[in-house]
Amino acid sequence: MSPKIAIIIGLLIRLGLIAYAEIQDKYFNLKYTDIDYSVYSDGAQYVVDGGSPYDRHTYRYSPILAYILIPNVWISSFGKILFSFVDMLACVFMQKMVKSTFLLNLWIFNPLIIQVSTRGSSDTIIVLLIYVMLYLLKKEKYTLAALIYGLMVHLRIYPIIYAIPLYFFIDSHQPERIYLGVFSKNKVKFALISGGLFIGLLILFHLIYEDFLFQTYLYHFTRKDNRHNFSPYFYQIYLSFESITRTQATLTFLPQFLIVILAGLKYYRDLPFAMLIQTLGFVVFNKVQTAQYFVWWIALIPLALQNTKMNNKEILMLSITWLILEVQWNFGSYYLEIQGYDVFTMIFIQCVIFFLANTYLMIKIIENRKPSEFYKIKMD
C-alpha cells in the first residue's frame, strides 16, 4: 500500500469514527468524546461571548486553541475533523523523511492514535509542528524552523525539553571552523527567534488575560492531581493528597530532568532519536499520565526507529504488547469510574506493571539503536 493510499484510508477511518461518536455520545453512558474537547469548546464559547477562555474551569491551554475552535460553537464536530486532517497532514511530512512504509503505517493505523484524535485531542497539532520543524531543519531553513518551535512551545510547554538537542544539532554537520563549538550563527539565530516568539506571545496574552500565565504554564509545575491515571505516582498522591508539600511535588521532576538532559546531550546528532528518548522518559516518569501523553512519543517512533537493529516483526510485537497493557489498565478505570467499584489497589498494580513495561521499552529502543546522524538521512 502506497503512503498516499494509507493516508487517505487513515483519514476515512477517522472521519467514520467521528460520525460514530455522535451516536455513542447521545445514547450511551460511556461517552466517546474526551472531556478535554468539551473544555476547548467551552473556552471558544466564552471567547465568542466576549469573555476569556480561562473563565472555563480547567481551561489550561493557549488562547490560540480557543480561537481556532470558534467554529465549534456552531459545528460541534469541527475540532475533531480538524484534528484528524492535521493528523494526516503530519503524515504527509512524516513520509518525506520516513522511508519505511511499515513504520509510517504504525502511526496511521495505530488504534490509540486514531482514538485520541477522533475523541478530540489537540495534540495532533503539536505532532504536525514537530514534523514541519524537523523537515525545515533538514532543509537548513533555520528561521522558519525557529518560528515553528517557538509557536510549538507556546501551544504546549512540554516541547521545551527539545531545546538541548535542537541547539547542539544545528550546524553539527559543519566543519569546526563554521561549527565554532557550542556557538554558531545559526544556533544563536534559532535560539533568539524561537525564544523571542515564545516570550512575545507570553507577554501578549498575559496582557490580555490575567490568568494566562498561571493556567497555561505555572499550574503544571505545582499540579497535584489525585485522580487515577497511568502514573504509579497517582496512588501515593491519592492517599496523601492533603499532606503533599510543594517540595515533594517538585522532586518528582528530577528523574525526568536527568533523562531529558542526558539523552539530549548524548544523542543530539541523531535528533529524532534524542527527542524520542527524552519524550518517552519525560512521560514515563511524569507524576500524571493520560492517553494523550503517549501520542507525544509514539509520534516520533516512525522517524526515530528507521535505524534500529529490530526488525518489523519485533517492533510490531512490542507495539501489540504495549497496547494490550494499555488496554488492561482501562478495565480498572472502567470499574472505578463507570461502575463505582473500589479498585484503587488493582489500578495501582496495573500502573506499576505499565511503568515497568514502558521502562523496558525505553531500554530496548536504546539497546537496539544503530548510530546515525539526522543530517545524513535522505528525504523527498
Tab-separated table of C-alpha atoms in Angstrom:
chain	number	residue	atom	x	y	z
A	1	MET	CA	0.000	0.000	0.000
A	2	SER	CA	1.436	3.370	-1.003
A	3	PRO	CA	1.745	6.110	1.643
A	4	LYS	CA	-0.823	8.228	-0.218
A	5	ILE	CA	-3.450	5.461	-0.151
A	6	ALA	CA	-2.670	4.683	3.501
A	7	ILE	CA	-3.147	8.348	4.459
A	8	ILE	CA	-6.491	8.526	2.620
A	9	ILE	CA	-7.724	5.314	4.290
A	10	GLY	CA	-6.491	6.573	7.655
A	11	LEU	CA	-8.447	9.804	7.199
A	12	LEU	CA	-11.620	7.939	6.200
A	13	ILE	CA	-11.362	5.722	9.294
A	14	ARG	CA	-11.041	8.792	11.474
A	15	LEU	CA	-13.982	10.582	9.863
A	16	GLY	CA	-16.101	7.439	10.252
A	17	LEU	CA	-15.331	7.268	13.966
A	18	ILE	CA	-16.167	10.949	14.393
A	19	ALA	CA	-19.602	10.232	12.905
A	20	TYR	CA	-19.995	7.204	15.190
A	21	ALA	CA	-19.045	9.340	18.214
A	22	GLU	CA	-22.236	11.339	17.759
A	23	ILE	CA	-24.262	8.140	18.272
A	24	GLN	CA	-22.302	6.875	21.283
A	25	ASP	CA	-22.342	10.274	22.994
A	26	LYS	CA	-26.109	10.513	22.553
A	27	TYR	CA	-27.222	7.021	23.537
A	28	PHE	CA	-24.554	5.550	25.859
A	29	ASN	CA	-23.464	6.423	29.393
A	30	LEU	CA	-19.807	5.934	28.439
A	31	LYS	CA	-19.077	8.895	26.175
A	32	TYR	CA	-16.728	8.639	23.218
A	33	THR	CA	-15.728	12.318	23.209
A	34	ASP	CA	-12.924	13.268	25.574
A	35	ILE	CA	-13.689	15.719	28.377
A	36	ASP	CA	-10.861	17.970	27.158
A	37	TYR	CA	-12.783	18.548	23.936
A	38	SER	CA	-15.655	19.994	25.954
A	39	VAL	CA	-13.153	22.257	27.712
A	40	TYR	CA	-11.824	23.513	24.351
A	41	SER	CA	-15.357	24.095	23.079
A	42	ASP	CA	-16.446	25.933	26.225
A	43	GLY	CA	-13.349	28.100	26.015
A	44	ALA	CA	-14.247	29.000	22.435
A	45	GLN	CA	-17.804	29.825	23.530
A	46	TYR	CA	-16.505	32.224	26.195
A	47	VAL	CA	-14.353	33.954	23.560
A	48	VAL	CA	-17.356	34.352	21.234
A	49	ASP	CA	-19.333	35.800	24.152
A	50	GLY	CA	-16.629	38.412	24.677
A	51	GLY	CA	-15.042	36.778	27.712
A	52	SER	CA	-11.854	34.861	28.456
A	53	PRO	CA	-11.322	31.169	27.672
A	54	TYR	CA	-9.994	30.932	31.246
A	55	ASP	CA	-13.488	31.649	32.523
A	56	ARG	CA	-13.986	27.959	31.820
A	57	HIS	CA	-12.740	25.987	34.828
A	58	THR	CA	-9.764	23.720	33.919
A	59	TYR	CA	-9.011	25.542	30.643
A	60	ARG	CA	-5.210	25.336	30.742
A	61	TYR	CA	-4.275	25.878	27.122
A	62	SER	CA	-3.156	28.719	24.901
A	63	PRO	CA	-5.961	31.127	23.892
A	64	ILE	CA	-4.963	30.350	20.299
A	65	LEU	CA	-6.575	26.924	20.647
A	66	ALA	CA	-9.866	28.533	21.690
A	67	TYR	CA	-9.624	30.921	18.717
A	68	ILE	CA	-9.019	28.049	16.292
A	69	LEU	CA	-12.043	26.173	17.643
A	70	ILE	CA	-14.535	29.048	17.473
A	71	PRO	CA	-16.430	27.176	14.679
A	72	ASN	CA	-17.177	24.522	17.344
A	73	VAL	CA	-19.779	26.915	18.720
A	74	TRP	CA	-21.908	26.181	15.639
A	75	ILE	CA	-20.480	22.859	14.375
A	76	SER	CA	-19.772	20.597	17.340
A	77	SER	CA	-17.526	18.166	15.420
A	78	PHE	CA	-15.455	20.848	13.694
A	79	GLY	CA	-12.472	20.422	16.049
A	80	LYS	CA	-12.407	16.636	15.739
A	81	ILE	CA	-12.475	16.866	11.948
A	82	LEU	CA	-9.742	19.498	12.028
A	83	PHE	CA	-7.536	17.417	14.336
A	84	SER	CA	-7.968	14.367	12.090
A	85	PHE	CA	-6.954	16.327	8.986
A	86	VAL	CA	-3.996	17.752	10.920
A	87	ASP	CA	-3.072	14.196	11.956
A	88	MET	CA	-2.932	13.076	8.326
A	89	LEU	CA	-1.151	16.259	7.235
A	90	ALA	CA	1.532	15.354	9.772
A	91	CYS	CA	1.811	12.011	7.951
A	92	VAL	CA	2.468	13.866	4.694
A	93	PHE	CA	5.545	15.458	6.259
A	94	MET	CA	6.359	12.202	8.032
A	95	GLN	CA	6.544	10.252	4.784
A	96	LYS	CA	9.006	12.784	3.344
A	97	MET	CA	11.548	11.589	5.918
A	98	VAL	CA	10.322	8.091	6.851
A	99	LYS	CA	11.223	5.611	4.120
A	100	SER	CA	9.694	2.594	5.882
A	101	THR	CA	6.052	2.081	4.902
A	102	PHE	CA	5.682	-0.234	7.887
A	103	LEU	CA	6.761	2.460	10.363
A	104	LEU	CA	4.530	5.034	8.685
A	105	ASN	CA	1.534	2.687	8.900
A	106	LEU	CA	2.381	2.054	12.553
A	107	TRP	CA	1.246	5.623	13.155
A	108	ILE	CA	-1.608	5.865	10.640
A	109	PHE	CA	-3.378	2.685	11.780
A	110	ASN	CA	-2.424	2.743	15.454
A	111	PRO	CA	-5.725	2.233	17.384
A	112	LEU	CA	-4.625	4.514	20.217
A	113	ILE	CA	-3.674	7.357	17.870
A	114	ILE	CA	-6.928	7.003	15.942
A	115	GLN	CA	-8.944	7.071	19.148
A	116	VAL	CA	-7.123	10.037	20.665
A	117	SER	CA	-7.509	12.265	17.597
A	118	THR	CA	-11.162	11.325	16.975
A	119	ARG	CA	-12.100	11.814	20.631
A	120	GLY	CA	-10.996	15.415	20.270
A	121	SER	CA	-7.387	15.723	21.437
A	122	SER	CA	-5.490	18.729	20.064
A	123	ASP	CA	-2.089	17.038	20.404
A	124	THR	CA	-2.028	16.208	16.697
A	125	ILE	CA	-1.325	19.924	16.134
A	126	ILE	CA	1.941	19.539	18.054
A	127	VAL	CA	2.781	16.381	16.094
A	128	LEU	CA	2.339	18.301	12.846
A	129	LEU	CA	4.500	21.181	14.080
A	130	ILE	CA	7.243	18.754	15.181
A	131	TYR	CA	7.434	17.159	11.743
A	132	VAL	CA	7.292	20.504	9.943
A	133	MET	CA	10.132	21.747	12.158
A	134	LEU	CA	12.235	18.638	11.510
A	135	TYR	CA	11.600	18.952	7.777
A	136	LEU	CA	12.713	22.596	7.826
A	137	LEU	CA	15.811	21.738	9.870
A	138	LYS	CA	16.757	19.130	7.279
A	139	LYS	CA	16.374	21.834	4.638
A	140	GLU	CA	18.519	24.108	6.862
A	141	LYS	CA	15.768	26.734	6.949
A	142	TYR	CA	16.539	27.744	10.497
A	143	THR	CA	14.432	30.910	10.711
A	144	LEU	CA	11.208	29.128	9.765
A	145	ALA	CA	12.096	26.138	11.978
A	146	ALA	CA	12.683	28.504	14.902
A	147	LEU	CA	9.297	30.178	14.405
A	148	ILE	CA	7.601	26.781	14.365
A	149	TYR	CA	9.436	25.739	17.525
A	150	GLY	CA	8.546	28.947	19.357
A	151	LEU	CA	4.880	28.504	18.447
A	152	MET	CA	5.008	24.832	19.442
A	153	VAL	CA	6.325	25.565	22.937
A	154	HIS	CA	3.734	28.305	23.327
A	155	LEU	CA	0.902	25.899	22.499
A	156	ARG	CA	2.256	23.042	24.633
A	157	ILE	CA	5.051	23.675	27.118
A	158	TYR	CA	6.485	20.126	27.024
A	159	PRO	CA	8.444	20.547	23.720
A	160	ILE	CA	10.784	22.872	25.616
A	161	ILE	CA	12.601	19.651	26.562
A	162	TYR	CA	13.885	19.504	22.967
A	163	ALA	CA	15.855	22.752	23.367
A	164	ILE	CA	19.149	20.993	24.209
A	165	PRO	CA	19.328	18.534	21.276
A	166	LEU	CA	17.937	21.139	18.869
A	167	TYR	CA	20.585	23.671	19.817
A	168	PHE	CA	23.506	21.249	19.575
A	169	PHE	CA	22.151	19.582	16.428
A	170	ILE	CA	22.152	22.789	14.374
A	171	ASP	CA	25.389	23.054	12.321
A	172	SER	CA	26.728	19.839	13.897
A	173	HIS	CA	27.499	18.579	10.358
A	174	GLN	CA	29.619	21.618	9.550
A	175	PRO	CA	33.442	21.808	9.696
A	176	GLU	CA	34.795	23.001	13.045
A	177	ARG	CA	35.690	26.423	11.636
A	178	ILE	CA	31.987	27.019	10.893
A	179	TYR	CA	30.602	24.999	13.789
A	180	LEU	CA	32.529	27.070	16.384
A	181	GLY	CA	31.917	24.609	19.219
A	182	VAL	CA	28.779	25.484	21.170
A	183	PHE	CA	28.223	28.684	19.202
A	184	SER	CA	27.421	29.401	15.593
A	185	LYS	CA	25.375	31.963	13.722
A	186	ASN	CA	22.554	29.510	13.042
A	187	LYS	CA	22.452	28.220	16.625
A	188	VAL	CA	22.181	31.714	18.044
A	189	LYS	CA	19.621	32.726	15.417
A	190	PHE	CA	17.448	29.705	16.177
A	191	ALA	CA	17.612	30.350	19.930
A	192	LEU	CA	16.832	34.057	19.650
A	193	ILE	CA	13.971	33.693	17.181
A	194	SER	CA	12.239	30.761	18.893
A	195	GLY	CA	12.751	32.221	22.354
A	196	GLY	CA	11.712	35.664	21.176
A	197	LEU	CA	8.449	34.398	19.681
A	198	PHE	CA	7.643	32.399	22.815
A	199	ILE	CA	8.311	35.370	25.106
A	200	GLY	CA	6.448	37.728	22.780
A	201	LEU	CA	3.334	35.552	22.795
A	202	LEU	CA	3.644	35.104	26.545
A	203	ILE	CA	3.706	38.868	27.142
A	204	LEU	CA	0.882	39.483	24.664
A	205	PHE	CA	-1.533	37.002	26.197
A	206	HIS	CA	-0.504	37.896	29.756
A	207	LEU	CA	-1.588	41.454	28.998
A	208	ILE	CA	-4.887	40.270	27.511
A	209	TYR	CA	-5.745	37.552	30.054
A	210	GLU	CA	-4.563	37.873	33.659
A	211	ASP	CA	-4.998	34.120	34.265
A	212	PHE	CA	-2.998	33.098	31.182
A	213	LEU	CA	0.453	32.685	32.728
A	214	PHE	CA	-0.601	30.555	35.684
A	215	GLN	CA	-3.243	28.432	33.976
A	216	THR	CA	-1.214	27.684	30.842
A	217	TYR	CA	2.271	27.187	32.292
A	218	LEU	CA	2.850	27.617	36.028
A	219	TYR	CA	-0.015	25.335	37.059
A	220	HIS	CA	1.762	22.274	35.644
A	221	PHE	CA	4.809	22.705	37.892
A	222	THR	CA	2.759	22.603	41.105
A	223	ARG	CA	-0.016	20.335	39.918
A	224	LYS	CA	-1.352	17.848	42.464
A	225	ASP	CA	-3.821	15.513	40.792
A	226	ASN	CA	-5.412	12.819	42.975
A	227	ARG	CA	-7.467	11.302	40.188
A	228	HIS	CA	-6.370	7.924	38.868
A	229	ASN	CA	-4.137	7.940	35.810
A	230	PHE	CA	-1.405	5.814	34.230
A	231	SER	CA	1.345	7.091	36.541
A	232	PRO	CA	2.357	4.921	39.539
A	233	TYR	CA	2.626	8.176	41.498
A	234	PHE	CA	-1.152	8.555	41.453
A	235	TYR	CA	-1.854	6.192	44.382
A	236	GLN	CA	0.605	7.884	46.724
A	237	ILE	CA	-0.849	11.269	45.749
A	238	TYR	CA	-4.367	9.925	46.290
A	239	LEU	CA	-3.554	8.612	49.783
A	240	SER	CA	-1.660	11.700	50.968
A	241	PHE	CA	-3.229	14.415	48.826
A	242	GLU	CA	-3.641	16.998	51.574
A	243	SER	CA	-0.195	16.445	53.099
A	244	ILE	CA	1.956	16.585	49.943
A	245	THR	CA	4.317	19.543	50.092
A	246	ARG	CA	5.362	21.666	47.144
A	247	THR	CA	8.917	20.375	47.613
A	248	GLN	CA	7.740	16.764	47.269
A	249	ALA	CA	5.768	17.656	44.169
A	250	THR	CA	8.802	19.360	42.660
A	251	LEU	CA	11.172	16.443	43.442
A	252	THR	CA	9.145	14.153	41.188
A	253	PHE	CA	10.526	16.128	38.241
A	254	LEU	CA	14.157	15.114	38.925
A	255	PRO	CA	14.165	11.730	37.082
A	256	GLN	CA	12.548	13.436	34.097
A	257	PHE	CA	15.079	16.239	34.007
A	258	LEU	CA	18.004	13.811	34.205
A	259	ILE	CA	16.731	11.755	31.263
A	260	VAL	CA	15.908	14.870	29.235
A	261	ILE	CA	19.358	16.413	29.749
A	262	LEU	CA	21.420	13.230	29.316
A	263	ALA	CA	19.528	11.978	26.241
A	264	GLY	CA	19.652	15.426	24.659
A	265	LEU	CA	23.417	15.714	25.099
A	266	LYS	CA	24.225	12.126	24.107
A	267	TYR	CA	22.063	11.676	21.007
A	268	TYR	CA	21.633	15.180	19.562
A	269	ARG	CA	23.252	14.244	16.219
A	270	ASP	CA	20.502	11.639	15.810
A	271	LEU	CA	17.901	14.295	16.588
A	272	PRO	CA	14.614	12.302	16.254
A	273	PHE	CA	16.081	9.536	18.441
A	274	ALA	CA	17.145	12.049	21.086
A	275	MET	CA	13.660	13.570	21.061
A	276	LEU	CA	12.051	10.122	21.337
A	277	ILE	CA	14.091	9.083	24.388
A	278	GLN	CA	13.574	12.481	26.001
A	279	THR	CA	9.814	12.345	25.486
A	280	LEU	CA	9.439	8.707	26.489
A	281	GLY	CA	11.423	9.298	29.682
A	282	PHE	CA	9.533	12.508	30.401
A	283	VAL	CA	6.156	10.763	30.076
A	284	VAL	CA	7.083	7.502	31.833
A	285	PHE	CA	8.369	9.319	34.930
A	286	ASN	CA	5.723	12.044	34.956
A	287	LYS	CA	3.514	12.223	38.045
A	288	VAL	CA	0.442	12.453	35.791
A	289	GLN	CA	-0.085	10.413	32.629
A	290	THR	CA	-3.074	10.350	30.326
A	291	ALA	CA	-3.548	8.647	26.958
A	292	GLN	CA	-2.810	11.917	25.138
A	293	TYR	CA	0.702	11.932	26.586
A	294	PHE	CA	1.506	8.705	24.740
A	295	VAL	CA	0.892	10.497	21.451
A	296	TRP	CA	3.887	12.722	22.235
A	297	TRP	CA	6.421	9.897	21.976
A	298	ILE	CA	4.612	7.477	19.666
A	299	ALA	CA	4.653	10.231	17.029
A	300	LEU	CA	8.464	10.073	16.953
A	301	ILE	CA	8.678	6.278	16.575
A	302	PRO	CA	8.452	6.174	12.729
A	303	LEU	CA	11.372	8.556	12.237
A	304	ALA	CA	13.498	7.555	15.220
A	305	LEU	CA	13.368	3.788	14.577
A	306	GLN	CA	14.474	3.865	10.954
A	307	ASN	CA	17.958	2.859	12.087
A	308	THR	CA	17.132	0.224	14.683
A	309	LYS	CA	18.521	-3.299	14.872
A	310	MET	CA	14.987	-4.570	15.487
A	311	ASN	CA	13.101	-5.944	12.504
A	312	ASN	CA	9.488	-5.104	11.678
A	313	LYS	CA	8.176	-8.222	13.416
A	314	GLU	CA	9.913	-7.334	16.677
A	315	ILE	CA	8.642	-3.758	16.518
A	316	LEU	CA	5.115	-4.983	15.805
A	317	MET	CA	5.179	-7.440	18.721
A	318	LEU	CA	6.435	-4.725	21.076
A	319	SER	CA	3.666	-2.420	19.847
A	320	ILE	CA	0.936	-5.029	20.312
A	321	THR	CA	2.213	-5.969	23.788
A	322	TRP	CA	2.274	-2.307	24.793
A	323	LEU	CA	-1.293	-1.788	23.515
A	324	ILE	CA	-2.532	-4.825	25.442
A	325	LEU	CA	-1.005	-3.470	28.658
A	326	GLU	CA	-2.522	-0.053	27.972
A	327	VAL	CA	-5.955	-1.594	27.423
A	328	GLN	CA	-5.763	-3.737	30.589
A	329	TRP	CA	-5.325	-0.546	32.609
A	330	ASN	CA	-8.548	0.789	31.115
A	331	PHE	CA	-10.534	-2.114	32.554
A	332	GLY	CA	-9.676	-0.943	36.056
A	333	SER	CA	-10.561	2.608	35.075
A	334	TYR	CA	-13.944	1.428	33.779
A	335	TYR	CA	-14.811	-0.390	37.020
A	336	LEU	CA	-13.809	2.662	39.070
A	337	GLU	CA	-15.366	5.472	37.041
A	338	ILE	CA	-18.409	3.813	35.489
A	339	GLN	CA	-19.254	1.005	37.932
A	340	GLY	CA	-18.106	2.839	41.059
A	341	TYR	CA	-16.114	-0.083	42.497
A	342	ASP	CA	-13.208	0.469	44.890
A	343	VAL	CA	-10.405	-0.906	42.708
A	344	PHE	CA	-7.649	1.581	43.546
A	345	THR	CA	-5.227	-1.152	44.618
A	346	MET	CA	-5.798	-3.059	41.387
A	347	ILE	CA	-5.245	0.093	39.324
A	348	PHE	CA	-2.044	0.840	41.243
A	349	ILE	CA	-0.706	-2.656	40.441
A	350	GLN	CA	-1.637	-2.130	36.794
A	351	CYS	CA	0.173	1.218	36.847
A	352	VAL	CA	3.343	-0.391	38.222
A	353	ILE	CA	3.224	-3.095	35.541
A	354	PHE	CA	2.690	-0.454	32.865
A	355	PHE	CA	5.560	1.645	34.247
A	356	LEU	CA	7.930	-1.330	34.152
A	357	ALA	CA	6.820	-2.159	30.615
A	358	ASN	CA	7.471	1.407	29.458
A	359	THR	CA	10.872	1.430	31.133
A	360	TYR	CA	11.731	-1.859	29.420
A	361	LEU	CA	10.572	-0.401	26.102
A	362	MET	CA	12.866	2.607	26.516
A	363	ILE	CA	15.845	0.378	27.358
A	364	LYS	CA	15.057	-1.913	24.418
A	365	ILE	CA	14.946	1.016	21.992
A	366	ILE	CA	18.276	2.368	23.275
A	367	GLU	CA	19.997	-1.036	23.165
A	368	ASN	CA	18.940	-1.611	19.544
A	369	ARG	CA	19.900	1.818	18.218
A	370	LYS	CA	22.191	1.980	15.222
A	371	PRO	CA	24.354	5.122	15.328
A	372	SER	CA	23.223	7.606	12.695
A	373	GLU	CA	23.035	11.331	12.024
A	374	PHE	CA	19.779	13.062	11.119
A	375	TYR	CA	21.559	15.416	8.707
A	376	LYS	CA	22.583	12.388	6.593
A	377	ILE	CA	19.073	10.934	6.228
A	378	LYS	CA	17.792	11.348	2.685
A	379	MET	CA	14.350	12.811	2.191
A	380	ASP	CA	11.972	13.773	-0.604
